[in-house]
XYZ file of C-alpha atoms in Angstrom:
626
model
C 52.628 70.642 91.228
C 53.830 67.322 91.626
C 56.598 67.342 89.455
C 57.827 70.529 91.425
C 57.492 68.240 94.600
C 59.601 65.732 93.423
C 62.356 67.872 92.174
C 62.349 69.518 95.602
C 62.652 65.741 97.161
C 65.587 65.092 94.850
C 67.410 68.055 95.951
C 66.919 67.349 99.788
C 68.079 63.898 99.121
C 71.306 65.137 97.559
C 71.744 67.111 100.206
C 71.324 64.496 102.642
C 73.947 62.416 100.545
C 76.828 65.205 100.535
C 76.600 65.164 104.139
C 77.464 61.620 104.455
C 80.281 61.305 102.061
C 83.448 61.581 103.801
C 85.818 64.187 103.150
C 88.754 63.811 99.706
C 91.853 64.542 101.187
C 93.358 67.554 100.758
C 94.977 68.397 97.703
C 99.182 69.523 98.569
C 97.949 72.168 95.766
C 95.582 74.106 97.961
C 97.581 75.823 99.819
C 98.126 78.196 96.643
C 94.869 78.183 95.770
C 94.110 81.563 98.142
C 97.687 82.985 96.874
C 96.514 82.488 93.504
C 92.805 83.799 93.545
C 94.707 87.198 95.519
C 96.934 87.291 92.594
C 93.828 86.804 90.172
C 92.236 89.709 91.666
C 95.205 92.270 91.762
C 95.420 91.215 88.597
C 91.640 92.169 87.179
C 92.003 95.397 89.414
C 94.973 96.466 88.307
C 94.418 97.363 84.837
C 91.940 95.296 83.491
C 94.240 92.470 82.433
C 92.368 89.360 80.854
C 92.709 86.220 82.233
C 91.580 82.779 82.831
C 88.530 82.891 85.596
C 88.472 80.159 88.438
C 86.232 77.813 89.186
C 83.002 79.716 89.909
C 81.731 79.925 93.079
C 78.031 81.298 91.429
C 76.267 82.614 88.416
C 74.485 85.527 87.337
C 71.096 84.817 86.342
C 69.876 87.172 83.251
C 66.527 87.497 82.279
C 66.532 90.373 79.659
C 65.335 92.670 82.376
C 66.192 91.619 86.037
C 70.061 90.591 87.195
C 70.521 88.669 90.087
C 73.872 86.559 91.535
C 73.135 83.388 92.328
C 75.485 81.463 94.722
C 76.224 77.613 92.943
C 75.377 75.635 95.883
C 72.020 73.286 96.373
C 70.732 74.821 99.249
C 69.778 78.206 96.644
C 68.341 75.375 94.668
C 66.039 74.380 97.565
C 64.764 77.709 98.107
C 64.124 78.867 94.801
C 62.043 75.486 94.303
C 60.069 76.210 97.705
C 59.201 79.884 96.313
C 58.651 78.269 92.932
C 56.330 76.074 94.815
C 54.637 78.717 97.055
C 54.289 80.850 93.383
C 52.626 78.523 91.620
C 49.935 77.689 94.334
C 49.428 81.466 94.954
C 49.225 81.765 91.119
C 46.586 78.737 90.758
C 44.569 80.258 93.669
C 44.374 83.930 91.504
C 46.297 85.583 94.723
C 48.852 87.387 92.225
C 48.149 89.741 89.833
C 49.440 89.207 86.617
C 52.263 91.855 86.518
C 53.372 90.427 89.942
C 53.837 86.757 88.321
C 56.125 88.013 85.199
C 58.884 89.054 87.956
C 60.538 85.453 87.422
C 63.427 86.647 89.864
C 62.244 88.331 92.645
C 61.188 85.269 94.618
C 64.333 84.683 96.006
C 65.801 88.852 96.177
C 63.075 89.897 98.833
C 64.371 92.973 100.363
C 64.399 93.707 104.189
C 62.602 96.038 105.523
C 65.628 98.424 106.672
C 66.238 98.504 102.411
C 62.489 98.666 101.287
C 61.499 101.116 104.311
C 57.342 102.661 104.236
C 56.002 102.090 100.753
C 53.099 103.954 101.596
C 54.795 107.137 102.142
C 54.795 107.874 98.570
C 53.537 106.315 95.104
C 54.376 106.085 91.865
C 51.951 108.700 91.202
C 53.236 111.160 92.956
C 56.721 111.205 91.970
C 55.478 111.236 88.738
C 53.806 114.630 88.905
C 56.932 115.632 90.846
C 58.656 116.101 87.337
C 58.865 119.443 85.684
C 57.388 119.983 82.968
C 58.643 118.076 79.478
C 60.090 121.103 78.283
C 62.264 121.914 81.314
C 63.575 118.416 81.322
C 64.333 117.916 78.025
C 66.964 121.112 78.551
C 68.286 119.665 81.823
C 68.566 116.218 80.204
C 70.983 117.776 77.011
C 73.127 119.413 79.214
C 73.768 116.250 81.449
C 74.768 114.508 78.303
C 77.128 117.443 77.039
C 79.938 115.793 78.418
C 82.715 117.659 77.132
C 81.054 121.376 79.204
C 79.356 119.212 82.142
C 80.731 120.700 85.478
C 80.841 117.733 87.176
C 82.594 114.234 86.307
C 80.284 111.928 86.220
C 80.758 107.651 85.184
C 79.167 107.257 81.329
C 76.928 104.653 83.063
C 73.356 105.297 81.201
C 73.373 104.916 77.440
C 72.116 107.737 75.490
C 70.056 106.008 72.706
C 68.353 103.368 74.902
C 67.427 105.890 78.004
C 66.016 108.340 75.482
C 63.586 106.007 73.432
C 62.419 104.678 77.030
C 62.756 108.531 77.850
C 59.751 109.145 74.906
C 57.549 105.960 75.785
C 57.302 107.533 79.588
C 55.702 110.975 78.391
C 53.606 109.141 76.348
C 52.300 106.690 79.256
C 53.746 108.008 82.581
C 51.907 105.345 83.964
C 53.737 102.194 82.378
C 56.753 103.012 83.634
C 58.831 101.784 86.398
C 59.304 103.700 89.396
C 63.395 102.680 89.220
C 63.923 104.589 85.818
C 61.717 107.465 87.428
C 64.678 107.661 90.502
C 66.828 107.304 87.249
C 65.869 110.485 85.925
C 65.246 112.109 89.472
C 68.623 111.622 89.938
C 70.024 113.138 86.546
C 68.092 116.205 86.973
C 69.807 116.241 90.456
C 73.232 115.766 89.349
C 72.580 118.496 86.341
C 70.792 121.216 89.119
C 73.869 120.432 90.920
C 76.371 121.425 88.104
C 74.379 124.638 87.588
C 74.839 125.118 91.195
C 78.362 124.992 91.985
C 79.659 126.154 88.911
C 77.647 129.518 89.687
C 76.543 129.673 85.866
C 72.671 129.082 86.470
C 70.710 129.725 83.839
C 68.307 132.395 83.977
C 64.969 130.077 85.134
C 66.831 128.597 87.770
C 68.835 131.546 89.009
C 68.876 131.055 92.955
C 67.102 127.952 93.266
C 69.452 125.200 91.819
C 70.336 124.613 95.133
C 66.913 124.130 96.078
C 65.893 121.667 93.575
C 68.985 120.220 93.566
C 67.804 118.822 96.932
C 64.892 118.630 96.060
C 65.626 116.029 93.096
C 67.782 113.970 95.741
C 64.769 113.469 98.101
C 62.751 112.025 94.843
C 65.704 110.034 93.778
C 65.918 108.419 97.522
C 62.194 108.085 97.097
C 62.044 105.840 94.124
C 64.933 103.767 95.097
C 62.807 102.820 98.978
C 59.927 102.848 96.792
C 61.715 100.104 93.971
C 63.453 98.353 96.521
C 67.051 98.441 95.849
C 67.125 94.399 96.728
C 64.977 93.345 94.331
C 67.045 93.795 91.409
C 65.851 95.719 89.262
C 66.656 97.177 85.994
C 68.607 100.400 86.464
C 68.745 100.000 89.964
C 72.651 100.722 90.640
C 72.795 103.282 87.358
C 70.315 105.472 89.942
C 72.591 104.404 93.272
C 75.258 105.638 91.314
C 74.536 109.014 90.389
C 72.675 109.660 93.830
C 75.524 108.794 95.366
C 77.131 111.396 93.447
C 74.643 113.471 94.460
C 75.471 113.090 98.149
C 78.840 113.869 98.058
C 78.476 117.687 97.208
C 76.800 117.687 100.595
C 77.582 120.604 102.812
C 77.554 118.175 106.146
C 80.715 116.840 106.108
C 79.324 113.447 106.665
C 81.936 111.527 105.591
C 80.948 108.657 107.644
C 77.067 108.608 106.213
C 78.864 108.569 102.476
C 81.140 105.672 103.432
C 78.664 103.055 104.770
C 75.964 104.557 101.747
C 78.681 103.218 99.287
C 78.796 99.824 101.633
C 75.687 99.670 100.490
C 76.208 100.512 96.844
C 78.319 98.029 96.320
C 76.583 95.011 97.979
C 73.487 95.945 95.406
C 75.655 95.427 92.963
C 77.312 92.213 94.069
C 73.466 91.354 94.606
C 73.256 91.729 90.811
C 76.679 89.720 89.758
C 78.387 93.095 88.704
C 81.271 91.670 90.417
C 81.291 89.121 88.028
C 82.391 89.697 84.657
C 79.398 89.966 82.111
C 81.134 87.444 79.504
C 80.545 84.783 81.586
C 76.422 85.280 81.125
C 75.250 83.936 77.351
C 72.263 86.149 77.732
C 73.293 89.332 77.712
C 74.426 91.365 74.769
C 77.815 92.832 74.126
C 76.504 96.197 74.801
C 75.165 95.502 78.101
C 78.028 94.075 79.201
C 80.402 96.978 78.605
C 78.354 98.740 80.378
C 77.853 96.434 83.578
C 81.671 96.506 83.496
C 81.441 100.760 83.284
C 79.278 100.556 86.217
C 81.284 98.606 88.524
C 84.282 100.300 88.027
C 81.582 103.389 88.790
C 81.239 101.905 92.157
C 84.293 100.528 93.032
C 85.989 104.143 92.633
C 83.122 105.392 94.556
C 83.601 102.991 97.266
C 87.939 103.857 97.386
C 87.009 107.724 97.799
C 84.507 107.335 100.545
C 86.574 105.017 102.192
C 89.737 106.951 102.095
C 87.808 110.253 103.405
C 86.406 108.298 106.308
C 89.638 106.710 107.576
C 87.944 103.208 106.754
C 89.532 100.142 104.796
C 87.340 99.494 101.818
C 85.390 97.110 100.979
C 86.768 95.575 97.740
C 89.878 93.648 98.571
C 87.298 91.836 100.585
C 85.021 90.573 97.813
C 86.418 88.171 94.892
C 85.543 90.058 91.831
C 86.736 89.000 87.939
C 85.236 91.867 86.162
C 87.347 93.195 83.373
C 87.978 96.795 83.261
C 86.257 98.451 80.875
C 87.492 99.494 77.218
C 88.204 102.885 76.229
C 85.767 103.416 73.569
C 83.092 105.923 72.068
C 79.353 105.367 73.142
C 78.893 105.376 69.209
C 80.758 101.859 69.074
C 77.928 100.346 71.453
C 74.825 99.471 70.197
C 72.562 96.831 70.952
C 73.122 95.411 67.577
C 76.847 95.030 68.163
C 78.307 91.298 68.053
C 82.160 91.580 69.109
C 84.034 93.994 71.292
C 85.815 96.823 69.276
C 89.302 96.812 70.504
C 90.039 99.554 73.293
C 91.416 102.848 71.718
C 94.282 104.297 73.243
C 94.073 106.085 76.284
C 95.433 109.087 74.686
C 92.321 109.352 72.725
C 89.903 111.094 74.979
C 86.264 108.974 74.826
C 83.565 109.579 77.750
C 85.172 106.552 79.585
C 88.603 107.632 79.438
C 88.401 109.686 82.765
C 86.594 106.596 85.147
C 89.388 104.131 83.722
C 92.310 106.356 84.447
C 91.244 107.017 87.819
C 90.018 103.494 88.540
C 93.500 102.684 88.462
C 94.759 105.292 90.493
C 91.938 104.519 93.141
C 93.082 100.786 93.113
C 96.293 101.564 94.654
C 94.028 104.200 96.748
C 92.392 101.235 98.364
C 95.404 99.749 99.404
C 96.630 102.837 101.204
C 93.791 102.761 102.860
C 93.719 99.396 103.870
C 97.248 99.380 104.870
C 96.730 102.170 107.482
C 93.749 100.567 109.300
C 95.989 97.781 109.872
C 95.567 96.613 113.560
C 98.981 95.549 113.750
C 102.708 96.918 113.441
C 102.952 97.708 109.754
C 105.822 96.856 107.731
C 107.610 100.080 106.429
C 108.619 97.902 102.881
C 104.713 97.533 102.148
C 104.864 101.457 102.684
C 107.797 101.329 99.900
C 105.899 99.116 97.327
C 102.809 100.599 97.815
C 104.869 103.934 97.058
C 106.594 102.290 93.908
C 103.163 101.150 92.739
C 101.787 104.355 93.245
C 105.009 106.105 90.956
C 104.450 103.667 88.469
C 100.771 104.115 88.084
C 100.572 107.719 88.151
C 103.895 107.520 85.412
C 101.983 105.057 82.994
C 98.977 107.408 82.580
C 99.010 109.007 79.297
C 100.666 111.916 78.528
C 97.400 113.814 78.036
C 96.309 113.959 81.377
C 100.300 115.042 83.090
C 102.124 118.008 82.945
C 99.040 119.700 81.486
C 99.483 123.672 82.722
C 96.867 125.840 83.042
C 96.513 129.805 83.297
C 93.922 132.683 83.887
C 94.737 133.679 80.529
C 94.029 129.877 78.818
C 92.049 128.334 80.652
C 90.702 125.518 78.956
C 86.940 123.602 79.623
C 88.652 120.683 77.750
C 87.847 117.673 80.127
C 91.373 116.018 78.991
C 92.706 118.981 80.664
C 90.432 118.953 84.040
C 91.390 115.426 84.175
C 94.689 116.071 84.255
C 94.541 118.321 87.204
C 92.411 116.097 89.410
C 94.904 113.080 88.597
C 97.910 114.966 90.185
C 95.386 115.921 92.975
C 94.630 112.049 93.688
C 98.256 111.071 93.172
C 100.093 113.620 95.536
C 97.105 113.122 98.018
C 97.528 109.337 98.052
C 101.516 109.894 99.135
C 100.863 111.795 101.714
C 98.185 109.560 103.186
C 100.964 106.750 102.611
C 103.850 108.168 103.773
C 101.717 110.364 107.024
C 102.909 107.983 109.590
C 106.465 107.934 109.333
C 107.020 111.900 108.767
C 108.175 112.160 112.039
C 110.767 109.249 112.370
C 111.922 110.441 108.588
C 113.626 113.289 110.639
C 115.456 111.467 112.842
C 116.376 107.769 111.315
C 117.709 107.523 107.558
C 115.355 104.433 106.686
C 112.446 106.811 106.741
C 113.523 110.118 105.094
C 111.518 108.727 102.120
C 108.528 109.096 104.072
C 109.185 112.714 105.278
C 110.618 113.953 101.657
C 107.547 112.525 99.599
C 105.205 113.832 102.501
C 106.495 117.575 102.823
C 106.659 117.869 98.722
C 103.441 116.441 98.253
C 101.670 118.983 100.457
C 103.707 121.630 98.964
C 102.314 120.528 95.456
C 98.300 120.176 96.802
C 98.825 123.500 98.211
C 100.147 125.063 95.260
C 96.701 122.754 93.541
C 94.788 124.344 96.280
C 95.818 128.496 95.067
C 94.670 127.064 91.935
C 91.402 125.363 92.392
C 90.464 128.547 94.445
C 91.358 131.145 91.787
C 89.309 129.353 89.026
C 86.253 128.319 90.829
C 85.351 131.691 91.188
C 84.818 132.328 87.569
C 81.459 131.626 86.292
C 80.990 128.207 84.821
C 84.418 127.195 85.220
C 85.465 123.090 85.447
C 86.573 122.982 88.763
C 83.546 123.414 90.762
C 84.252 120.535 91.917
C 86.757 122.059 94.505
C 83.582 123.872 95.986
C 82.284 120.703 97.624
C 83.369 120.312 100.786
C 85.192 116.861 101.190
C 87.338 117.777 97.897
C 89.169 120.448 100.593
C 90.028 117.864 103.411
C 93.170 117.012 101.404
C 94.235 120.360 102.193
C 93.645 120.231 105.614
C 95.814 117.295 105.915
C 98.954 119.020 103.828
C 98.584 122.012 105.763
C 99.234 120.352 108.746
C 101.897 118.624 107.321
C 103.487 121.875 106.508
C 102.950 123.194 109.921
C 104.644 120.313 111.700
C 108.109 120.565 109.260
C 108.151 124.482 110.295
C 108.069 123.525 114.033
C 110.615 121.157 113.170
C 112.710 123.624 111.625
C 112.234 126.275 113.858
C 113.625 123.628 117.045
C 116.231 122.766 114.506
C 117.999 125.030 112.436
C 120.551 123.201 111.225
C 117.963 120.465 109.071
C 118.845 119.755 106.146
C 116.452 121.369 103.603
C 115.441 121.744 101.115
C 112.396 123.170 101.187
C 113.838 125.388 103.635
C 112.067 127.550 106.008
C 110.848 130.411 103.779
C 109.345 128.105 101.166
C 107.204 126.220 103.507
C 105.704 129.481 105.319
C 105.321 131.004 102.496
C 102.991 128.461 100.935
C 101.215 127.923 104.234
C 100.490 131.511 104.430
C 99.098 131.541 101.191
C 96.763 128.466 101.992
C 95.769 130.399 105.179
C 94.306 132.958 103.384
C 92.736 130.677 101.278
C 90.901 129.373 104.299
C 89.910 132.888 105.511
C 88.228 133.319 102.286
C 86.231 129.834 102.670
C 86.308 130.022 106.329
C 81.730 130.345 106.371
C 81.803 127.218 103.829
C 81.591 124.172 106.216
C 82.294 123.840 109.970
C 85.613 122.407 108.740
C 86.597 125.650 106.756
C 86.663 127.453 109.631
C 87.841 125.430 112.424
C 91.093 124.988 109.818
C 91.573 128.661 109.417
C 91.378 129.090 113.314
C 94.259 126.259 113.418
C 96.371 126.911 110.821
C 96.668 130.859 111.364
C 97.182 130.241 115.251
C 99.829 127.864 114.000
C 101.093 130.544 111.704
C 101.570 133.544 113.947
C 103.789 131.439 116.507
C 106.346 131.244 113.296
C 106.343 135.056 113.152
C 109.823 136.531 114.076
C 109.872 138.566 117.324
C 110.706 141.894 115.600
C 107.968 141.456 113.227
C 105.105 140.033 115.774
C 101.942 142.030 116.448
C 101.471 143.568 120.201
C 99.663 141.295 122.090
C 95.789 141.983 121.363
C 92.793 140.774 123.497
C 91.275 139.346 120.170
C 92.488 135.543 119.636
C 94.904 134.215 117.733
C 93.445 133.931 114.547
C 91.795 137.103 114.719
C 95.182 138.917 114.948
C 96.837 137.026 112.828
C 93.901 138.372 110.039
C 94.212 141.620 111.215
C 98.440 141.786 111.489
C 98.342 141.765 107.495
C 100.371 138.684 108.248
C 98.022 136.806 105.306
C 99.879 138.859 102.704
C 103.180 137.588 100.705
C 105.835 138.772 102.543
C 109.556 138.675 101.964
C 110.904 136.917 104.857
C 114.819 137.273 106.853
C 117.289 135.150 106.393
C 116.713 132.156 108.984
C 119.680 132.991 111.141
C 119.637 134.466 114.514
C 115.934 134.244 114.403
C 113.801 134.659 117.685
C 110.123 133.553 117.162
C 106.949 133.988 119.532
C 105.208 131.499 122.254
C 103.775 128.606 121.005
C 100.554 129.710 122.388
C 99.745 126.621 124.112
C 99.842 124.318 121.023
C 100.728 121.277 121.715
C 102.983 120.655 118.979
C 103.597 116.790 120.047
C 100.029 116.060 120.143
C 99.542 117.360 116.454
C 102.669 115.211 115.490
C 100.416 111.800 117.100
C 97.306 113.040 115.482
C 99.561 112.785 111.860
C 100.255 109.207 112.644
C 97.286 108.651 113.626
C 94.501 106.119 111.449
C 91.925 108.430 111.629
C 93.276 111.754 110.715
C 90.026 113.535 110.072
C 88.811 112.086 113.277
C 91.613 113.096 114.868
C 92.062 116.336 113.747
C 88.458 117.299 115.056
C 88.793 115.947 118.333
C 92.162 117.856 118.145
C 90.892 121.094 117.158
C 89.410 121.062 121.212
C 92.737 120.213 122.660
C 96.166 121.379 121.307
């Protein structure tokens, strides 16, 4: 005790001494020290390229079993010897039990009470005998690990081997193990329900309630991590924030807003436990952990660019300083605990389990910037909207050649994930230009500097609408790969390029002499087609059909006179259903053409609500007004 009180005197005296030592002068160097960390962490996000770290501002502490960032100034060094202190007397005076005192870290990673919430709602008991039974699990657990035929892309965060032997020691002694590897597995079994569920292939045990325990398993899941305390760092903590957050967005609520601050707090739990710092720099942990820490931040980080970008809201990451590498592209087989150096990365034309998460990682990086660049507060310069585009180009033309210009049929269509991958790329990429280029559509038709904009913009949507005919055909069939398209945020893209679409036709219609292409058939042609999508989907989501109401009201004011419907006294998009107008039709030459009202749409309005930040906000306030 009284050596602990002297080190704590020492540190309050060194304190005391920093305080009253004057100022160096400043270095002429440090004005490029910010321009050179910014470059440092492009850099590390872009790609994965290794390089020198800076001077540390922390360390991540390592204990075998608990992970916790630790900010390299004295103060930190005060606390933890107060708690140290505070320990050891409550340990002399037999006030802690003996499991409590072996938690070395978790004197200084208290959580708050918003995190930790009621613990008495629910022990570790209970979810315990929540679990199916062993046989039903071990079925649900293969499948989640067959991830060549698993419906639903999911980061290769949990390592087979390990998770299975601690898989074994829980059925043999439930009670032993921690209630953070019980959310763990909660949160598999919800993921794998969830596959059964959207792909419509459920197997015959769960037929008509994988939708029930889906939920079901995402309640437990949110129980263990309020129960484990997501601030206290402990072992498999973000692996289960991960998935559940996976979980969440194949919610039917179009909460968009609820996913984006969840991931907020994702990825502070993981800064919490130095994920944002590359695992090299930590002696204790083995090569196989680290590979994996780096897999799981790259997990997040892509989590946190897609919530971000279907809220409207900048993300979070070019706000923290983060060095960790990107992950290598290899097989889970070259990991084992018993590995000593790094295999060198494999080609990303050889299709491992982490191929997928580090393609689109870098995709999402340049995500993030779009993002950020559109909440801008001020004026923004149209050339960041040009390198942002030539970064974007470059990106999506470096991928591999596996995962572009992969075509796919109703007569061979392939559960390969090389080839779903492929698809969903192209989705990300031509979404991403038209959330760039959005904002300068409509000056792209009247000043040269911005035709970019408009050209990228209109064949973009084109492209996710054609995407959108295709999704929609093949998630109907049984057990098909993109059941993904079934969730509901995956079709706000659409919503955006219809829109698009919808605008270009006004456009054309008030000018006839625009220079095309696409011209005028082309465009309603593929926006009828995506209308009758959205009929089909229209009792999905709230979104579904509010965007079938728009976009076929929209529609029938592009009909030509001669071949509009009488006036009816249903409304617009009622008659527009019922006028067989939602059919392919072979449309008149564009010349002489005479088409009907606008019906009240306010056609200016819809061109602000493009520009606008919030699109998705903006569109549903808009859905009351124009």
């Amino acid at each position: 005790m009284q050596q602990r009180i002297d080190r704590l005197e020492s540190l309050v005296k060194s304190l005391m001494l920093q305080n009253q030592q004057p100022k160096p002068p400043e270095d002429c160097n440090n004005s490029n020290k910010h321009h050179d960390v910014e470059n440092f962490d492009a850099e590390t996000r872009n790609g994965g390229v290794e390089v020198t770290s800076p001077t540390s501002t922390g360390e991540t502490v390592f204990d075998g079993s608990h992970s916790v960032y630790k900010a390299s100034d004295n103060w930190s060094n005060v606390f933890r010897e107060v708690s140290e202190l505070k320990r050891f007397w409550n340990q002399s005076q037999d006030e802690l039990s003996e499991k409590e005192t072996q938690q070395t870290l978790s004197y200084y990673v208290d959580g708050s009470a918003f995190l930790s919430g009621r613990k008495d709602a629910v022990n570790k008991t209970d979810l315990s005998a929540a679990l199916p039974p062993r046989s039903e699990v071990d079925s649900l657990i293969r499948q989640y690990f067959d991830h060549k035929n698993f419906a639903i892309p999911t980061a290769p965060v949990v390592y087979q081997q390990n998770f299975m032997q601690q898989y074994e020691e829980h059925w043999n002694n439930p009670s032993d193990t921690s209630v953070m590897w019980i959310g763990l597995l909660f949160s598999i079994l919800a993921v794998t329900m969830l596959s059964y569920h959207l792909a419509g292939n459920e197997p015959p045990e769960y037929k008509g309630s994988s939708r029930v325990l889906y939920e079901q398993y995402r309640m437990r899941t949110a129980q263990c991590l309020m129960k484990g305390d997501i601030a206290k760092c402990l072992p498999y903590t973000l692996e289960t924030l991960l998935l559940n957050t996976t979980a969440e967005l194949a919610r039917h609520d179009d909460n968009s807003r609820g996913l984006w601050m969840m991931t907020g707090v994702v990825i502070r739990a993981a800064i919490n436990m130095g994920y944002h710092r590359d695992p090299s720099q930590i002696a204790s942990i083995s090569v196989m952990q680290a590979e994996y820490r780096r897999r799981i931040w790259l997990g997040i980080v892509g989590k946190d660019c897609i919530a971000s970008f279907l809220a409207g809201f900048p993300s979070m990451m070019p706000r923290v300083y983060a060095d960790t590498l990107e992950p290598r592209n290899l097989y889970d087989w070259e990991l084992t605990p018993d590995t000593t150096e790094l295999p060198e990365s494999r080609p990303l034309t050889e299709w491992t389990p982490v191929t997928y998460l580090i393609a689109k990682g870098r995709l999402l990086n340049v995500l993030a910037g779009i993002s950020d660049l559109n909440n801008e507060l001020l004026s923004t310069d149209y050339d960041k909207v040009v390198e942002l585009d030539d970064q974007l180009r470059e990106t999506y033309q470096q991928l591999p050649p596996n995962m572009l210009g992969v075509v796919i049929d109703s007569e061979s269509q392939s559960k390969a994930a090389s080839e779903l991958s492929a698809v969903q790329m192209k989705f990300l990429y031509h979404r991403a230009m038209c959330a760039l280029h959005r904002r300068y559509v409509n000056r792209g038709r009247l000043e040269a500097r911005f035709k970019l904009s408009r050209d990228r913009c209109v064949s973009s949507a084109l492209e996710l609408l054609a995407q959108q005919e295709l999704f929609h055909r093949f998630a109907l069939i049984p057990g098909s790969l993109f059941v993904w398209y079934n969730l509901s945020h995956a079709r706000h893209d659409f919503i955006l390029a219809g829109m698009i679409l919808s605008l270009e036709l006004d456009h054309q219609r008030r000018c006839p002499a625009v220079d095309g292409p696409p011209n005028f058939n082309v465009l309603k042609k593929a926006l009828t087609r995506s209308c009758a999508i959205w009929n089909e989907v229209r009792n999905s989501s709230s979104d579904a059909k509010r965007t079938y109401q728009t976009l076929s009201d929209m529609l029938l004011t592009f009909e030509v006179v001669n071949s509009t419907p009488k006036p009816s006294s249903v409304g617009g998009s009622e008659l527009y259903a019922q006028s067989g107008c939602l059919t392919e039709e072979k449309l008149p030459e564009p010349q002489n053409w005479e088409f009907s009202n606008d019906m009240d749409i306010d056609w200016a309005g819809w061109d602000s609500f493009i520009e606008g930040i919030d699109f998705e906000g903006a569109y549903e306030e808009g859905l009351g007004g124009p």
